[in-house]
């Protein structure tokens, strides 16, 4: 719908004249996106029949869509000339290198203790018998050693295919690929930890949608000022369908819902830009650091609670809220500490 309606409007800003100016609403969106990611990862030990659980998972589950959308948006906004070698070097230093560094402790722990995640042993029952180098390679290439980290091998494929996405952006007619790509994403659902290439295919539409929305940012805002009620209505309908008709996580309705979240948040963050709390901007500035580090604190808090209480953290809104606050505060403190000790190198160590 947006492809047809936005591209049909008169272009108000020539692409070659679009600046690389800082876009505050996209920066704020990064802060929102990392809140979604952390919130979803804290939904532990809930009863599947809990309505509160279903609502929280409905809202926060699959926040990866928001992250991939923003990545595509910023790729288009910042990449007016693609020096592929420099681009890959920057991504290696700012994303891949921190991934290796952050991964080292948890991989060492899993190798020497044999504490292997269930989602690996469910697929590879003989994983315990693999040579250690095979286990390490699996962890690295699938990001399976810690729940959020499958995202890095997947997004790395987007980095490798940067010339293809640049080609699409330089020839806007190719943005009509969004239509078949969206259909593909609906039928090829996300399945992290086991098939990174499949995840790449699933998220191509999201990344390309982000590029499209960046290229036509002015046209979209002009459209949304007049038709935001359409976006809001579609989002409400999909949310209701997702709640009453489907499981709220790995399904087509959830994918469509999160795709609609993207223009929804862009418009409202743009409209109320002056009123966005400073904390959102602060989170955006360290979003990759939060992404890399927060799950360590989830695991630590879970282990400490179970050791002293003897049972898992209860699955209810109170404990979820306390856990959420603790994880964010601890992650924030660690990031600030690393940035204080290594002010010039923190980006290479923790991604921010």
Tab-separated table of N, CA, C and O in Angstrom, residues 2 25 29 32 36 66 69 209 213 220-221 224 228-236 239 257-272:
chain	number	residue	atom	x	y	z
A	2	UNK	N	1.859	1.301	0.920
A	2	UNK	CA	2.693	2.491	1.005
A	2	UNK	C	3.527	2.663	-0.258
A	2	UNK	O	3.778	3.778	-0.698
A	25	UNK	N	13.874	11.686	15.017
A	25	UNK	CA	12.811	10.704	15.252
A	25	UNK	C	13.285	9.286	14.987
A	25	UNK	O	12.822	8.346	15.648
A	29	UNK	N	13.569	6.308	17.653
A	29	UNK	CA	13.039	4.988	17.314
A	29	UNK	C	14.015	3.886	17.729
A	29	UNK	O	13.621	2.800	18.153
A	32	UNK	N	13.390	3.211	21.295
A	32	UNK	CA	12.158	2.431	21.448
A	32	UNK	C	12.416	0.969	21.087
A	32	UNK	O	11.971	0.046	21.781
A	36	UNK	N	11.896	-2.654	23.228
A	36	UNK	CA	11.090	-3.787	22.773
A	36	UNK	C	11.879	-5.089	22.894
A	36	UNK	O	11.365	-6.106	23.372
A	66	UNK	N	11.771	-4.144	14.135
A	66	UNK	CA	12.054	-2.729	14.298
A	66	UNK	C	13.541	-2.453	14.086
A	66	UNK	O	13.922	-1.471	13.437
A	69	UNK	N	14.392	-2.841	10.342
A	69	UNK	CA	13.829	-1.690	9.627
A	69	UNK	C	14.724	-0.465	9.786
A	69	UNK	O	15.045	0.223	8.807
A	209	UNK	N	12.034	-2.286	3.199
A	209	UNK	CA	10.981	-1.346	3.603
A	209	UNK	C	11.587	-0.152	4.343
A	209	UNK	O	11.172	0.994	4.147
A	213	UNK	N	11.245	3.686	3.094
A	213	UNK	CA	10.706	4.745	3.937
A	213	UNK	C	11.699	5.882	4.117
A	213	UNK	O	11.317	7.036	4.298
A	220	UNK	N	6.317	10.379	2.740
A	220	UNK	CA	5.563	9.621	3.742
A	220	UNK	C	4.969	10.560	4.791
A	220	UNK	O	3.803	10.413	5.169
A	221	UNK	N	5.745	11.507	5.280
A	221	UNK	CA	5.238	12.405	6.316
A	221	UNK	C	4.092	13.261	5.773
A	221	UNK	O	3.110	13.515	6.481
A	224	UNK	N	1.226	10.830	5.737
A	224	UNK	CA	0.761	10.458	7.074
A	224	UNK	C	0.006	11.589	7.756
A	224	UNK	O	-0.928	11.338	8.530
A	228	UNK	N	-2.966	9.421	8.591
A	228	UNK	CA	-2.475	8.628	9.714
A	228	UNK	C	-3.580	7.749	10.294
A	228	UNK	O	-3.304	6.674	10.853
A	229	UNK	N	-4.821	8.166	10.158
A	229	UNK	CA	-5.932	7.355	10.669
A	229	UNK	C	-5.983	5.993	9.979
A	229	UNK	O	-6.391	4.996	10.590
A	230	UNK	N	-5.547	5.942	8.713
A	230	UNK	CA	-5.529	4.669	7.993
A	230	UNK	C	-4.503	3.730	8.621
A	230	UNK	O	-4.779	2.545	8.863
A	231	UNK	N	-3.309	4.264	8.897
A	231	UNK	CA	-2.264	3.467	9.530
A	231	UNK	C	-2.717	2.992	10.905
A	231	UNK	O	-2.562	1.816	11.263
A	232	UNK	N	-3.286	3.897	11.680
A	232	UNK	CA	-3.755	3.547	13.017
A	232	UNK	C	-4.830	2.464	12.973
A	232	UNK	O	-4.830	1.521	13.772
A	233	UNK	N	-5.756	2.603	12.033
A	233	UNK	CA	-6.844	1.631	11.905
A	233	UNK	C	-6.310	0.263	11.504
A	233	UNK	O	-6.705	-0.765	12.082
A	234	UNK	N	-5.419	0.234	10.509
A	234	UNK	CA	-4.834	-1.037	10.080
A	234	UNK	C	-4.106	-1.713	11.230
A	234	UNK	O	-4.233	-2.922	11.435
A	235	UNK	N	-3.350	-0.917	11.989
A	235	UNK	CA	-2.604	-1.471	13.106
A	235	UNK	C	-3.534	-2.048	14.166
A	235	UNK	O	-3.304	-3.144	14.687
A	236	UNK	N	-4.614	-1.350	14.466
A	236	UNK	CA	-5.583	-1.838	15.450
A	236	UNK	C	-6.229	-3.137	14.992
A	236	UNK	O	-6.404	-4.080	15.785
A	239	UNK	N	-3.646	-5.932	15.287
A	239	UNK	CA	-3.446	-6.253	16.701
A	239	UNK	C	-4.577	-7.133	17.235
A	239	UNK	O	-4.342	-8.127	17.934
A	257	UNK	N	2.010	-6.810	11.817
A	257	UNK	CA	1.838	-5.861	12.919
A	257	UNK	C	3.110	-5.061	13.164
A	257	UNK	O	3.082	-3.830	13.285
A	258	UNK	N	4.253	-5.739	13.226
A	258	UNK	CA	5.510	-5.034	13.487
A	258	UNK	C	5.913	-4.166	12.294
A	258	UNK	O	6.519	-3.099	12.465
A	259	UNK	N	5.577	-4.589	11.098
A	259	UNK	CA	5.839	-3.741	9.928
A	259	UNK	C	5.011	-2.457	10.011
A	259	UNK	O	5.490	-1.367	9.671
A	260	UNK	N	3.767	-2.566	10.476
A	260	UNK	CA	2.928	-1.378	10.634
A	260	UNK	C	3.397	-0.506	11.796
A	260	UNK	O	3.200	0.717	11.776
A	261	UNK	N	4.003	-1.128	12.810
A	261	UNK	CA	4.577	-0.355	13.903
A	261	UNK	C	5.597	0.666	13.385
A	261	UNK	O	5.741	1.750	13.957
A	262	UNK	N	6.314	0.307	12.334
A	262	UNK	CA	7.411	1.164	11.849
A	262	UNK	C	6.907	2.521	11.356
A	262	UNK	O	7.346	3.561	11.876
A	263	UNK	N	5.995	2.594	10.385
A	263	UNK	CA	5.468	3.915	10.013
A	263	UNK	C	4.700	4.580	11.142
A	263	UNK	O	4.698	5.812	11.257
A	264	UNK	N	4.030	3.783	11.974
A	264	UNK	CA	3.304	4.328	13.124
A	264	UNK	C	4.249	5.098	14.039
A	264	UNK	O	4.008	6.262	14.395
A	265	UNK	N	5.346	4.455	14.432
A	265	UNK	CA	6.296	5.106	15.327
A	265	UNK	C	6.998	6.281	14.647
A	265	UNK	O	7.244	7.315	15.280
A	266	UNK	N	7.335	6.136	13.378
A	266	UNK	CA	8.010	7.237	12.676
A	266	UNK	C	7.154	8.492	12.702
A	266	UNK	O	7.630	9.593	13.019
A	267	UNK	N	5.872	8.337	12.386
A	267	UNK	CA	5.012	9.520	12.343
A	267	UNK	C	4.869	10.157	13.718
A	267	UNK	O	5.056	11.373	13.871
A	268	UNK	N	4.545	9.344	14.727
A	268	UNK	CA	4.272	9.925	16.041
A	268	UNK	C	5.539	10.424	16.726
A	268	UNK	O	5.496	11.428	17.457
A	269	UNK	N	6.667	9.774	16.486
A	269	UNK	CA	7.924	10.288	17.029
A	269	UNK	C	8.329	11.587	16.332
A	269	UNK	O	8.914	12.479	16.949
A	270	UNK	N	8.020	11.678	15.046
A	270	UNK	CA	8.276	12.933	14.320
A	270	UNK	C	7.349	14.042	14.824
A	270	UNK	O	7.793	15.160	15.089
A	271	UNK	N	6.083	13.719	14.994
A	271	UNK	CA	5.101	14.723	15.381
A	271	UNK	C	5.373	15.273	16.787
A	271	UNK	O	5.221	16.484	17.040
A	272	UNK	N	5.775	14.393	17.700
A	272	UNK	CA	6.010	14.814	19.089
A	272	UNK	C	7.501	14.819	19.424
A	272	UNK	O	7.889	14.581	20.569
